[in-house]
Coordinates of C-alpha atoms in Angstrom, one line a residue:
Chain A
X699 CA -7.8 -0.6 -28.8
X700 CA -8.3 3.2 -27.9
X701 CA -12.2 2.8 -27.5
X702 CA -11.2 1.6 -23.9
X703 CA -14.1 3.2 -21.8
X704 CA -12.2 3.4 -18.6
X705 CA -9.3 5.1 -20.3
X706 CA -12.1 7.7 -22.1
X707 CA -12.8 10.0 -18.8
X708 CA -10.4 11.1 -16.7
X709 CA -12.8 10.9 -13.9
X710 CA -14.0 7.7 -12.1
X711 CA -17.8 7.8 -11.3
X712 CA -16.5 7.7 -7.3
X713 CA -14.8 10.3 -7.6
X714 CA -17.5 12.8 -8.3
X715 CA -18.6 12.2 -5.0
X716 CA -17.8 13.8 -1.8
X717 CA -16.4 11.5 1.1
X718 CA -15.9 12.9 4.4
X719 CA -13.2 15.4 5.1
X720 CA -13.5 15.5 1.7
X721 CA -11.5 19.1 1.7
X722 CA -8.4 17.3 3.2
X723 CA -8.6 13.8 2.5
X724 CA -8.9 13.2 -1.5
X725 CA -8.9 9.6 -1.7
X726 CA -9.0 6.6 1.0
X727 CA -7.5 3.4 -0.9
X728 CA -7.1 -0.5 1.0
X729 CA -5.6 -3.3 -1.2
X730 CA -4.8 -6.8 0.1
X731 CA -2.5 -9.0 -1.6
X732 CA -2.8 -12.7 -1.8
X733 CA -1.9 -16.1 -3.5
X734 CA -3.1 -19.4 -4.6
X735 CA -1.8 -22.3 -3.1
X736 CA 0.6 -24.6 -4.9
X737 CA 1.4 -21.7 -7.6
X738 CA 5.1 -20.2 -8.0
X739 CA 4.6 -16.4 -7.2
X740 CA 4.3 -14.4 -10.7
X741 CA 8.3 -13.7 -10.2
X742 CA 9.4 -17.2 -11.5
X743 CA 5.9 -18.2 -12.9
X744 CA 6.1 -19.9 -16.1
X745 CA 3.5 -18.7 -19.3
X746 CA 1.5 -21.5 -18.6
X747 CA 1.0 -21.0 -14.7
X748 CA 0.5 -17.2 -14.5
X749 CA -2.4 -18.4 -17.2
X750 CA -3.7 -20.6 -15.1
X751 CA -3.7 -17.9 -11.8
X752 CA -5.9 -15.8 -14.4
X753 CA -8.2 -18.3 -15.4
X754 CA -9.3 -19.7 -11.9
X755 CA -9.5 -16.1 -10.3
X756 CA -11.9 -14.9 -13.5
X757 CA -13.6 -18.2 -13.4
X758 CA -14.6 -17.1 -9.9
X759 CA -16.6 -14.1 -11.1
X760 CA -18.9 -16.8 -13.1
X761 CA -22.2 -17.7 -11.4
X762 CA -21.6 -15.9 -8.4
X763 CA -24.3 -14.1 -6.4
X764 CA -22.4 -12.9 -3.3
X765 CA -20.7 -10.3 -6.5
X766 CA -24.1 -8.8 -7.4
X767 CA -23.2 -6.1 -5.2
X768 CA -20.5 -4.8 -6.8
X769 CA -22.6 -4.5 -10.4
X770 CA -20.8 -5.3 -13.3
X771 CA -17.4 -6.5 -13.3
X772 CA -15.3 -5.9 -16.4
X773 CA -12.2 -8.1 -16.8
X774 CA -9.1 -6.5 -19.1
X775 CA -6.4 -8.1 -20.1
X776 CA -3.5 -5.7 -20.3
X777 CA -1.9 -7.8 -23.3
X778 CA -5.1 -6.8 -24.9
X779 CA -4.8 -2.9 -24.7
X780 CA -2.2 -0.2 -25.7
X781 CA 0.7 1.3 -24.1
X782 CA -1.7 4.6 -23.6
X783 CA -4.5 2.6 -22.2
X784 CA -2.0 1.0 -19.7
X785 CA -0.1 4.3 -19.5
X786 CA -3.9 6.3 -18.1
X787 CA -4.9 3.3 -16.2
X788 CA -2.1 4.2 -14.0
X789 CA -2.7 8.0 -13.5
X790 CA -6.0 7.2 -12.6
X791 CA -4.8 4.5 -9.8
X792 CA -6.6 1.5 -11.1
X793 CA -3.9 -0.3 -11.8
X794 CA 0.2 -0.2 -10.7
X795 CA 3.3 0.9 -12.7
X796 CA 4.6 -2.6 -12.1
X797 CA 1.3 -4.5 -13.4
X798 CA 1.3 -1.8 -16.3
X799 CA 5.2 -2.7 -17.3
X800 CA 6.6 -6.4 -16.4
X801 CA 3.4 -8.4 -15.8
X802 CA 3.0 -12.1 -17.9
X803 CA -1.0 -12.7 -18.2
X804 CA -1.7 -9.8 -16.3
X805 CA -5.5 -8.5 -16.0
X806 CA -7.7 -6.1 -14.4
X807 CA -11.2 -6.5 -13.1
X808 CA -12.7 -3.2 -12.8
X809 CA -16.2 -2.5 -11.2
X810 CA -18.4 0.4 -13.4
X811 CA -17.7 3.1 -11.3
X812 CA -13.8 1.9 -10.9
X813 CA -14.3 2.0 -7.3
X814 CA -12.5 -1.7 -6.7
X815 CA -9.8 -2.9 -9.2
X816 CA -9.3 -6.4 -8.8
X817 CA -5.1 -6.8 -10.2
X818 CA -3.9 -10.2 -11.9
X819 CA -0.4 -11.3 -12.0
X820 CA 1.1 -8.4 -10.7
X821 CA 4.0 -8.9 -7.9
X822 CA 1.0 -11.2 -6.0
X823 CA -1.5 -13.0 -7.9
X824 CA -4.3 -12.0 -6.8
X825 CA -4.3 -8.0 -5.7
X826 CA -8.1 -6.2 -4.4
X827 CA -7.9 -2.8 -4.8
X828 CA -10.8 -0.5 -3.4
X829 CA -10.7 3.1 -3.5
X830 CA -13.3 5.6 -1.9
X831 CA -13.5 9.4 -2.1
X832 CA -12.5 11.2 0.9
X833 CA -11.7 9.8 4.7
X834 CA -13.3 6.3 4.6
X835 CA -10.6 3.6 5.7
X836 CA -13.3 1.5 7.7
X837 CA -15.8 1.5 5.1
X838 CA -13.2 0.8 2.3
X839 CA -11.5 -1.9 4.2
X840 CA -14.9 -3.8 4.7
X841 CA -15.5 -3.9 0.8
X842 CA -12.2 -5.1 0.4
X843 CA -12.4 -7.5 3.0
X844 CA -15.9 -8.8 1.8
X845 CA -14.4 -9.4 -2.0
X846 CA -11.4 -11.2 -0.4
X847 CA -14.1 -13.4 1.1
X848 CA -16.3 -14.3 -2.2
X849 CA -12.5 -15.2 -3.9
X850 CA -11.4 -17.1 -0.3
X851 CA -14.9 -19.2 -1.1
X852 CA -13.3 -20.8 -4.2
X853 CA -9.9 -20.2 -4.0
X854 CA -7.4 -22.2 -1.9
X855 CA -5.2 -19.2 -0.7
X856 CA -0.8 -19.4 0.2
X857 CA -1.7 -19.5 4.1
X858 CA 0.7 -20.2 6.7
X859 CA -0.3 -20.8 10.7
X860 CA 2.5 -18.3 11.6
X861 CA 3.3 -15.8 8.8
X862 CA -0.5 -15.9 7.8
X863 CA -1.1 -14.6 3.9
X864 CA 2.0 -15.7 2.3
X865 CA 3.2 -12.5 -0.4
X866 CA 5.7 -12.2 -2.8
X867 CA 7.2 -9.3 -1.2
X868 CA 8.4 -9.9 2.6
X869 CA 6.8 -6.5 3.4
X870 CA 3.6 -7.6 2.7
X871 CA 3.2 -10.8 4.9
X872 CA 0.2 -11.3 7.1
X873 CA -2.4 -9.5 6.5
X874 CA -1.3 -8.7 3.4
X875 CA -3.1 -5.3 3.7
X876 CA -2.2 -1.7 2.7
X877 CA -4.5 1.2 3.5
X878 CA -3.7 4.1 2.9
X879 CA -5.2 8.2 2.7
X880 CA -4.0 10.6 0.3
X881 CA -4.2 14.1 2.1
X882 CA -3.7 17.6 0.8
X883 CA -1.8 19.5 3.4
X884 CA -0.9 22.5 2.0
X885 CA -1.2 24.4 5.6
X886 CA 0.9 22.0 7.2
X887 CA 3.5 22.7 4.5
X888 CA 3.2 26.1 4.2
X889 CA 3.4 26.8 8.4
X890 CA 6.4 24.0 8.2
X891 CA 5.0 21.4 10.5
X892 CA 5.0 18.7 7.9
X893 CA 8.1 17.3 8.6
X894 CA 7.6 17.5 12.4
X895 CA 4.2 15.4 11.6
X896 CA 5.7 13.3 9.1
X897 CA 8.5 12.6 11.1
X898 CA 6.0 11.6 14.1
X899 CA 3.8 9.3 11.5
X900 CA 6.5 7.2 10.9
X901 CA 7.4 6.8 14.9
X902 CA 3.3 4.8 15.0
X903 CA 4.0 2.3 12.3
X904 CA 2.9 4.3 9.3
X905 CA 4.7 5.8 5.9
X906 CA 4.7 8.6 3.7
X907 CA 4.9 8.6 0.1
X908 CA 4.3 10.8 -3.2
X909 CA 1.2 10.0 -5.0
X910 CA 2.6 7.4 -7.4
X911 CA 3.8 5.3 -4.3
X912 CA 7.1 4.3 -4.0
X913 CA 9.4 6.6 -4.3
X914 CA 7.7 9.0 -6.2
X915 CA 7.3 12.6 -5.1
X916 CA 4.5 14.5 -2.8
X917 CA 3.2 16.7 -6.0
X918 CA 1.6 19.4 -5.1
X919 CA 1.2 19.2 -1.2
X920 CA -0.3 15.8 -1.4
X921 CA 0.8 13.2 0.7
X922 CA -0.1 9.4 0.9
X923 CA -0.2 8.2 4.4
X924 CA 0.1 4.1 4.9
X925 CA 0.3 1.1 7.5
X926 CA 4.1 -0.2 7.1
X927 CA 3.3 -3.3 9.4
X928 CA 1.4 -5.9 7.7
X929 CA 2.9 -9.1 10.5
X930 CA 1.8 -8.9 14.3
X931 CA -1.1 -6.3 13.9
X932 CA -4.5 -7.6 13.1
X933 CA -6.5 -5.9 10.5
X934 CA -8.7 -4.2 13.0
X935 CA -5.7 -2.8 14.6
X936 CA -4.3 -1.4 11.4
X937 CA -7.4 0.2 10.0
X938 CA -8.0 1.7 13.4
X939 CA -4.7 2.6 13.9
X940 CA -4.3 4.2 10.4
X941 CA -7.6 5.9 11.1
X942 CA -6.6 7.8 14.5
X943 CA -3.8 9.0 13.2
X944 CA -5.2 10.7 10.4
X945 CA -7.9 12.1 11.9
X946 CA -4.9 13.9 13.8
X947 CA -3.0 15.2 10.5
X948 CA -6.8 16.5 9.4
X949 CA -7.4 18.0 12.4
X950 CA -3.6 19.8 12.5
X951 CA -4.1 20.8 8.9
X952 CA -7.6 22.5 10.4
X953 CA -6.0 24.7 12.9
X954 CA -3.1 25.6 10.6
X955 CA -5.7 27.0 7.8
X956 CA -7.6 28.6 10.6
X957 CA -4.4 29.9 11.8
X958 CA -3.4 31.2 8.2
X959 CA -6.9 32.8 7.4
X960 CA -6.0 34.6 10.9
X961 CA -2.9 35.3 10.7
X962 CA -2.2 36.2 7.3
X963 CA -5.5 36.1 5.2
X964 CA -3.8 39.1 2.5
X965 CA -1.3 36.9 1.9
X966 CA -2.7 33.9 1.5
X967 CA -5.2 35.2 -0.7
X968 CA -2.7 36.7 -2.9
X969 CA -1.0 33.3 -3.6
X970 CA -3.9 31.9 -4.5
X971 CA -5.5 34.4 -6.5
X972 CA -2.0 34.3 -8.6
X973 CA -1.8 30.7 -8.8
X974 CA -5.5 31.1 -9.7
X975 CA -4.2 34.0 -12.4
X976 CA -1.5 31.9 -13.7
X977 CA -3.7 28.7 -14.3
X978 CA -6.1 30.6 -16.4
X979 CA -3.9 32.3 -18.7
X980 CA -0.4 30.5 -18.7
X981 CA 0.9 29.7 -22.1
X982 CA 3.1 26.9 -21.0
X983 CA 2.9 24.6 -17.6
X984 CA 5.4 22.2 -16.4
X985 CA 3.7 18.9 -14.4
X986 CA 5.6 20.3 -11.3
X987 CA 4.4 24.1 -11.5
X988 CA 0.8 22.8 -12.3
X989 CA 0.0 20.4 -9.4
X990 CA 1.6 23.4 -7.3
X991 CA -1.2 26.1 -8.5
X992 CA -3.5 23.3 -8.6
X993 CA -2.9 22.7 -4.9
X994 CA -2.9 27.0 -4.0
X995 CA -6.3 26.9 -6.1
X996 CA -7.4 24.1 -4.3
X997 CA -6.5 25.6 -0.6
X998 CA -8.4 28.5 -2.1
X999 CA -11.6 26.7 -2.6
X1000 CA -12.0 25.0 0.6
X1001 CA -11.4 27.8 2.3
X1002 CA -13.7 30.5 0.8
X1003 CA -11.8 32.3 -0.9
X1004 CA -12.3 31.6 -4.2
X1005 CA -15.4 30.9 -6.1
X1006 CA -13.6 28.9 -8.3
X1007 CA -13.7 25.2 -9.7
X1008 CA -15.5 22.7 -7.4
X1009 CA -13.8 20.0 -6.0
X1010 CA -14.7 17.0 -8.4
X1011 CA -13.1 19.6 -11.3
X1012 CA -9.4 19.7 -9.8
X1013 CA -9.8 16.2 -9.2
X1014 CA -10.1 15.8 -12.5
X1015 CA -7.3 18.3 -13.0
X1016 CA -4.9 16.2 -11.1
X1017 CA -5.3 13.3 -13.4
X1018 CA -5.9 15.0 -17.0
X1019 CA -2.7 16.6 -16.7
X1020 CA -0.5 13.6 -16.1
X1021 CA 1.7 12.5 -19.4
X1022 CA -0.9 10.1 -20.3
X1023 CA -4.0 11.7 -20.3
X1024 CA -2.1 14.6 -22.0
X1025 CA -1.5 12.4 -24.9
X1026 CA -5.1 10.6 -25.0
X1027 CA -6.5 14.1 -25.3
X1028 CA -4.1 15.8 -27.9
X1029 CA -2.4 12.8 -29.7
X1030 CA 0.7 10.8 -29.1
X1031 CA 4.5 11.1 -29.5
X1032 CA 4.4 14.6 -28.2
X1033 CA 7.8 16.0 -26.9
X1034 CA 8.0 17.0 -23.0
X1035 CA 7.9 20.8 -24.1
X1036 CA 4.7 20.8 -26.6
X1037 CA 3.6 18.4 -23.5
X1038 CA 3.5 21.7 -20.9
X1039 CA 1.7 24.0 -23.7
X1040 CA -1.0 21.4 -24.0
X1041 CA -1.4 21.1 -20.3
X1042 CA -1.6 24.8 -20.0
X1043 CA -4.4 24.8 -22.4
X1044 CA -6.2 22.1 -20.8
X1045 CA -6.1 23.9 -17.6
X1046 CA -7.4 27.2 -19.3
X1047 CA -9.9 25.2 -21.3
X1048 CA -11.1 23.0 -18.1
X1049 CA -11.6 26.8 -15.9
X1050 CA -13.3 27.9 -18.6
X1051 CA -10.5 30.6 -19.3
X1052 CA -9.4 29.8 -22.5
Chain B
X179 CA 35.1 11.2 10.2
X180 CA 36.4 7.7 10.7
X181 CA 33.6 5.1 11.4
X182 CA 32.3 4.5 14.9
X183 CA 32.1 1.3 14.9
X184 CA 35.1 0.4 12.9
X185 CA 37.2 3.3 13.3
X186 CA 39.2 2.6 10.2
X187 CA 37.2 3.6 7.6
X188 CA 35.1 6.7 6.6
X189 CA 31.9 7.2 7.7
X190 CA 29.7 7.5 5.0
X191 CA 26.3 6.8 6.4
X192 CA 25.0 9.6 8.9
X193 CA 21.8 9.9 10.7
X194 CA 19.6 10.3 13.8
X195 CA 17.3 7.9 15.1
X196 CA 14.6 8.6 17.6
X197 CA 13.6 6.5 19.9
X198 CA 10.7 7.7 22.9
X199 CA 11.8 10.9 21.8
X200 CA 15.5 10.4 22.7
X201 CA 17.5 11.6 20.0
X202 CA 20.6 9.5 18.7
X203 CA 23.6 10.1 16.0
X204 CA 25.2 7.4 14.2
X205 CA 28.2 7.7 11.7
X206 CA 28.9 4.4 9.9
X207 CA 30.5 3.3 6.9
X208 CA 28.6 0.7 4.8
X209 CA 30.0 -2.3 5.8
X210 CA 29.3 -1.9 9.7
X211 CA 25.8 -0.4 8.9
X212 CA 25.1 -3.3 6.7
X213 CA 26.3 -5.0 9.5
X214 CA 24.6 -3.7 12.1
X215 CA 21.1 -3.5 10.1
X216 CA 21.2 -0.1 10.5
X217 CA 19.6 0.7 7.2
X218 CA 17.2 2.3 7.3
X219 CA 14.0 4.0 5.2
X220 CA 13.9 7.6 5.1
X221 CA 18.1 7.6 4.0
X222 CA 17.0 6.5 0.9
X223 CA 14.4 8.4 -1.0
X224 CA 15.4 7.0 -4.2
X225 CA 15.9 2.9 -2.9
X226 CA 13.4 0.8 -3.5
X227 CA 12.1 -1.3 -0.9
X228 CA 13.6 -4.3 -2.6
X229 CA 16.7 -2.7 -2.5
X230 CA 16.8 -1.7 1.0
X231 CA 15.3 -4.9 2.0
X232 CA 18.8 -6.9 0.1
X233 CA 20.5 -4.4 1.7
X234 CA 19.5 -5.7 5.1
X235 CA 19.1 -9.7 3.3
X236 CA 22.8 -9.3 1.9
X237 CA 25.2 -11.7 2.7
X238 CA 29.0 -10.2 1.9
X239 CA 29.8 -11.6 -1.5
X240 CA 33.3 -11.3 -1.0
X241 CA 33.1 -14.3 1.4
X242 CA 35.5 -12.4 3.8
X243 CA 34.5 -12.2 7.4
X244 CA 31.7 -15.0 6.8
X245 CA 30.1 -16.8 9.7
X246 CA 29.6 -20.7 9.0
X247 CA 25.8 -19.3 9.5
X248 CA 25.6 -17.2 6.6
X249 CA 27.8 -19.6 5.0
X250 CA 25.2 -22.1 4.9
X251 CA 22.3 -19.5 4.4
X252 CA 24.0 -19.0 0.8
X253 CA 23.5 -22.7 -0.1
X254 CA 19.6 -23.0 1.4
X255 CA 17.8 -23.1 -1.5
X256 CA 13.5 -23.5 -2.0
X257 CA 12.8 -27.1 -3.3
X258 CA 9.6 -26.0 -4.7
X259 CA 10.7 -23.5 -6.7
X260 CA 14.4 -23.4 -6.7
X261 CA 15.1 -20.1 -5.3
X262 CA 18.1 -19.6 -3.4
X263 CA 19.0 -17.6 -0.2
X264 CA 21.0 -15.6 -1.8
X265 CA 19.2 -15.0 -4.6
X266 CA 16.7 -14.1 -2.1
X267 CA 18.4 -11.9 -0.5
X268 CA 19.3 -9.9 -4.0
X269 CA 16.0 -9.5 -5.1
X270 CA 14.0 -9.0 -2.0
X271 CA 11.5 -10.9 -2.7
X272 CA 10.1 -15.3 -2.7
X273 CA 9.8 -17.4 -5.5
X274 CA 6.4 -19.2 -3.9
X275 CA 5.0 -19.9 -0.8
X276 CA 7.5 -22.8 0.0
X277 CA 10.4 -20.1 0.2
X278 CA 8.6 -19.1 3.4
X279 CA 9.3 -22.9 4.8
X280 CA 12.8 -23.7 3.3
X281 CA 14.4 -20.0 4.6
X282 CA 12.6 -20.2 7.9
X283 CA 15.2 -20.3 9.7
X284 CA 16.3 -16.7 8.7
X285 CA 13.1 -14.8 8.4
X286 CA 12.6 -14.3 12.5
X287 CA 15.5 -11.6 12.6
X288 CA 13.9 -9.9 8.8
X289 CA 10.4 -10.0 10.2
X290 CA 11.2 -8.1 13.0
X291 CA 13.0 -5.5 11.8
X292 CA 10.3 -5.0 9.2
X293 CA 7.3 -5.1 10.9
X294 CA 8.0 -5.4 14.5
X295 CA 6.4 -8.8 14.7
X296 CA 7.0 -12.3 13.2
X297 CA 3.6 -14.0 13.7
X298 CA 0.1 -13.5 12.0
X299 CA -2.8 -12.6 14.2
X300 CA -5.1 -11.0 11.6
X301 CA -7.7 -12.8 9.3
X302 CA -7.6 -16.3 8.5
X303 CA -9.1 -17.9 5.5
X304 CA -11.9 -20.4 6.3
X305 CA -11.0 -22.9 3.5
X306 CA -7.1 -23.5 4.5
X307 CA -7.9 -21.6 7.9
X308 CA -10.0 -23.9 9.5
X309 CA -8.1 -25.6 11.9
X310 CA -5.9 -22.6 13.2
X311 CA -9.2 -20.7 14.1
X312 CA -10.2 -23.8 15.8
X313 CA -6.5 -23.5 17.5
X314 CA -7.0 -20.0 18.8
X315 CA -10.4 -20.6 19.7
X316 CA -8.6 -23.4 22.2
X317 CA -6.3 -20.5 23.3
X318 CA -8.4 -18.2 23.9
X319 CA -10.8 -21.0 25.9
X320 CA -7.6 -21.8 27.9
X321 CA -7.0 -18.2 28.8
X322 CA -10.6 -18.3 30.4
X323 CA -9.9 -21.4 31.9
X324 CA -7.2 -19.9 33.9
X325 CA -9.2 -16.9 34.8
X326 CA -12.2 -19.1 36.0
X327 CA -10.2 -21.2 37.7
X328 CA -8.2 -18.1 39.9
X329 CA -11.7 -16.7 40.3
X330 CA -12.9 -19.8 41.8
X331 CA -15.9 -20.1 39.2
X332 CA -15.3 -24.1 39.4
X333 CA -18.1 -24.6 37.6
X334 CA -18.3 -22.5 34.7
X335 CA -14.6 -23.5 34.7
X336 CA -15.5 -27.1 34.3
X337 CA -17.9 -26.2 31.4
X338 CA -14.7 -24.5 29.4
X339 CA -12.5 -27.7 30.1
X340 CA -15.4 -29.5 28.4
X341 CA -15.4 -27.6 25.3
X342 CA -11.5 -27.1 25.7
X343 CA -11.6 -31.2 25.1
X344 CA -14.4 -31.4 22.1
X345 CA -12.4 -28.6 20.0
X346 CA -9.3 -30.5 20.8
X347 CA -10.9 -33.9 19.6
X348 CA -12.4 -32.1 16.2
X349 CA -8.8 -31.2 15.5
X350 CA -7.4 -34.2 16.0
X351 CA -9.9 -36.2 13.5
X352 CA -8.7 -33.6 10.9

C-alpha cells in the first residue's frame, strides 16, 4: 500500500513551524510508556493477547470527546503497510525501529499533523509519543501527559504502589517517561567543548545519543539529549530538570557561535560557503558527508551568513535523504552507491541547483 | 596490567569515573567488573541497554563461586507468566507486570544502580491509583501534623488529626 499519506511528504505539518530556539533545538520529543493490567508484556504475548492490547486501546479512541483536541486520529496497522512505509515511518520519528521490525499486532495512531504518535505493541503496549518543533519540553510533556489521561480513563494501567508504571524494560519504570531535545551543536563541536558538556550532562541524570536513539551516531552535529532516571524523580522534576540543563547547552552553543563569528568569521564562512558549494553541485553524496554539509549549511543560515535554504527546507533535508525516503522518491532495490548519486541530486534538486 | 582487584588476571576493562569532580581510574578484568557492577554506559557505544543491563543481571553460568543467594535467584521464576530470573537477567527485560512482584527481592540493588532510586513518586493513575494518592495525601497530612504540633498551632493541629482519621477510614472501607 504505497498511497500511505504519512509516508508521501517527507515533512510533518509540525515541522514547518518554528519552536523556540528553534536555530539550536530542532525537535523537543516526550513519550511515556505504559501497560494494561493483567496482560503479558508484548515480549511473551501470545497472537491472541497482543490483539486484544490493540483492540481495547483503539476502542478507546471511539466516542471520546476529551480527543477532539487532537483532530483526527488515524490508526495504521503496520501488518497492513510495506516494508518502505514502515522503513520512512522511522526516518521521520513516528514510529521506532523496534515497532517497525519485531512487533505482533503492532499499530500506530497518528494525529494529521504527526505531532503525537500513539505506538501499539511495541516493547510496552501502549507508547504516546509527542513531538514539537524546537525547545518545548513543558509544553510537549503536558500533551503527552493529557492523552495518557483520556487512555488512564478507560484503561486499567500495570501500576505498582512502589515501582509505579510497571514497563517492560527495567529502565523505564516509574514514570515511564522519556523527554528528550535534539540539538544542533555544531559550535560546541567545532571549539571542542562537546565532550566536556557531554561529559557534564551525564554527571545530572541525563544521556546522549545519535539521532536514531540507541546507539546510533550523532550525524551531523546533532545530538539527542534525555532523562536516564525514570524511578525516584517525579515528572515535574524530570521535565524541569531536562529543561535547565538544556537551556545551558543552548546558551554555550550561543557564546561559542558568537565566539567563532569573532574569532574566526573568514574561516567559518569558508566552510560553509564550501559545504554550501559542494551540496549544490556534488555528483555523488554519502549519508555521512551529507548530514555533515547539511549541518555547515545549517550553521551558515542561522548565523547570517548565508541566504540560503530556510530552516523548515534542511529539515526536510535531514529526513529525505535517509535510505528510505531515497527509495520512496527514486524507486526501490537501489544499491548503496546509485543510493549517494540520487541523494546528491536530491540535494541539488531541493536548493534549487540542479 | 594484572587486575586490581584480582591481581591474577589481565585487566581488560579500563576507565575513569568522576565523582564531585574527583577523578578515579579503574583496571578490571570482566569477571571482577561484573562483579563489582562496575559496568558501566559510555564503555559501550555499541551495547545495547539490554545488554549492559544482563551484564549487570548476570548470574555466572558456570555455577563457580555462586552464593546460595544467587543460587536461588536462578530458580525464582514469575508464576504469571513463567519468566525466570535468569532468563531475566539474559534478556533484560519482564515478561508482565507480575515479574515485578515474583523477583522483588532482587530489583532494590538493579533499581539503584539504574536510576538512583527504587520508589515511584511521580504520577499515579486515578483508576488503579486511587488509594495510594489517598496514602500520600495521609503522609503528607502527617508531615503537617508534626509541624503544627512543634509550632504549637494545637488547634489547626487538631483539625489535621481529624482529616488524618477520615482519609484513614475511606481507605479502610476500600
Amino acid at each position: 500500500m504505497s498511497n500511505l499519506r504519512f509516508t508521501d511528504s517527507a515533512l510533518s505539518e509540525w515541522m514547518r513551524g518554528n519552536g523556540q530556539d528553534s536555530d539550536i533545538v530542532i525537535s523537543t520529543r516526550v513519550r511515556v510508556a505504559r501497560n494494561l493490567q493483567h496482560l503479558p508484556f508484548p515480549l511473551l504475548a501470545t497472537d491472541q493477547q497482543s490483539g486484544e492490547v490493540l483492540e481495547r486501546l483503539t476502542d478507546v479512541l471511539k466516542n471520546k470527546d476529551d480527543l477532539q483536541d487532537f483532530g483526527d486520529l488515524h490508526v495504521i496497522k503496520l501488518s497492513e503497510i510495506d516494508e518502505l512505509d514502515k522503513k520512512v515511518l522511522v526516518e521521520k520519528h513516528l514510529i521506532s525501529p523496534n515497532l517497525a521490525n519485531e512487533s505482533r499486532n503492532g499499530a500506530v495512531i497518528l494525529t494529521e499533523d504527526e505531532s503525537v504518535s500513539i505506538m501499539i505493541n511495541e516493547e510496552d503496549h501502549l507508547r504516546i509519543q509527542c513531538l514539537y518543533p524546537g525547545f518545548q519540553v513543558r509544553e510537549a510533556w503536558a500533551r503527552a501527559t493529557a492523552l495518557d489521561d483520556v487512555f488512564e480513563s478507560e484503561i486499567d494501567y500495570a501500576f505498582d504502589d512502589k515501582r509505579g508504571y510497571l514497563t517492560s524494560c527495567p529502565t523505564n519504570v516509574g514514570t515511564g517517561l522519556r523527554a528528550s531535545v535534539m540539538m544542533h551543536l555544531p559550535a560546541l563541536v567545532m571549539t571542542q567543548q562537546i565532550n566536556r558538556i557531554l561529559s557534564a550532562v551525564s554527571q545530572v541524570g541525563l544521556t546522549v545519543r545519535g539521532i536514531y536513539g540507541e546507539g546510533s551516531e550523532a550525524l551531523g552535529n546533532l545530538f539527542q539529549i534525555s532523562n536516564q532516571i525514570t524511578l525516584g524523580q517525579t515528572e515535574s522534576e524530570i521535565i524541569e530538570n531536562l529543561h535547565s540543563v538544556a537551556l545551558q547547552i543552548i546558551e554555550h552553543e550561543k557564546n561559542a557561535r558568537a565566539r567563532l563569528l569573532g574569532e574566526s568569521k573568514l574561516r567559518i564562512t569558508d566552510r560553509v560557503m564550501r559545504s554550501y558549494g559542494i551540496l549544490s553541485y556534488a555528483a555523488v553524496m554519502d549519508s555521512k558527508e551529507a548530514a555533515q554539509r547539511l549541518s555547515d549549511v545549517r550553521l551558515g543560515v542561522d548565523l547570517g551568513l548565508l541566504e540560503g535554504p530556510e530552516i523548515p527546507v534542511m529539515n526536510e533535508l535531514n529526513v529525505k535523504t535517509q535510505p528510505g525516503f531515497l527509495q520512496k522518491t527514486y524507486g526501490e532495490g537501489m544499491t548503496p552507491s546509485e543510493r549517494d548519486m540520487y541523494r546528491a541530486k536530491l540535494i541539488r534538486e531541493t536548493l534549487g541547483t540542479h | 596490567m594484572l587486575c586490581q582487584e584480582c591481581g591474577k588476571r589481565p585487566a581488560t576493562l579500563h576507565f575513569t569515573k568522576i565523582v564531585n569532580g574527583e577523578k578515579t581510574e579503574f583496571h578490571f578484568c570482566e569477571t571482577c567488573a561484573r562483579e563489582k557492577g562496575e559496568l558501566i554506559p559510555g564503555t559501550s557505544n555499541g551495547f545495547s541497554i539490554h545488554s549492559l543491563l544482563s551484564g549487570l543481571l548476570d548470574l555466572d553460568p558456570s555455577g563457580k563461586g555462586q552464593s546460595p543467594g544467587a543460587k536461588m535467584a536462578q530458580t525464582l521464576q514469575c508464576e504469571e507468566c513463567g519468566m525466570t530470573y535468569s532468563q531475566f537477567s539474559k534478556l533484560g527485560r519482564f515478561g508482565c507486570s507480575s515479574c515485578y512482584k515474583y523477583f522483588s527481592d532482587r530489583l532494590d540493588p538493579l533499581f539503584k544502580r539504574v536510576h538512583g532510586g527504587t520508589s515511584h513518586v511521580g504520577k499515579v493513575p486515578k483508576r488503579t491509583g486511587g488509594r495510594i494518592q489517598i496514602k500520600r495525601q495521609i503522609d503528607d497530612l502527617k508531615k503537617e501534623l508534626q509541624i503544627r504540633i512543634v509550632q504549637e498551632e494545637f488547634e489547626t493541629a487538631a483539625e489535621i488529626r481529624d482529616q488524618i482519621r477520615e482519609l484513614e477510614r475511606n481507605m479502610a472501607q476500600g
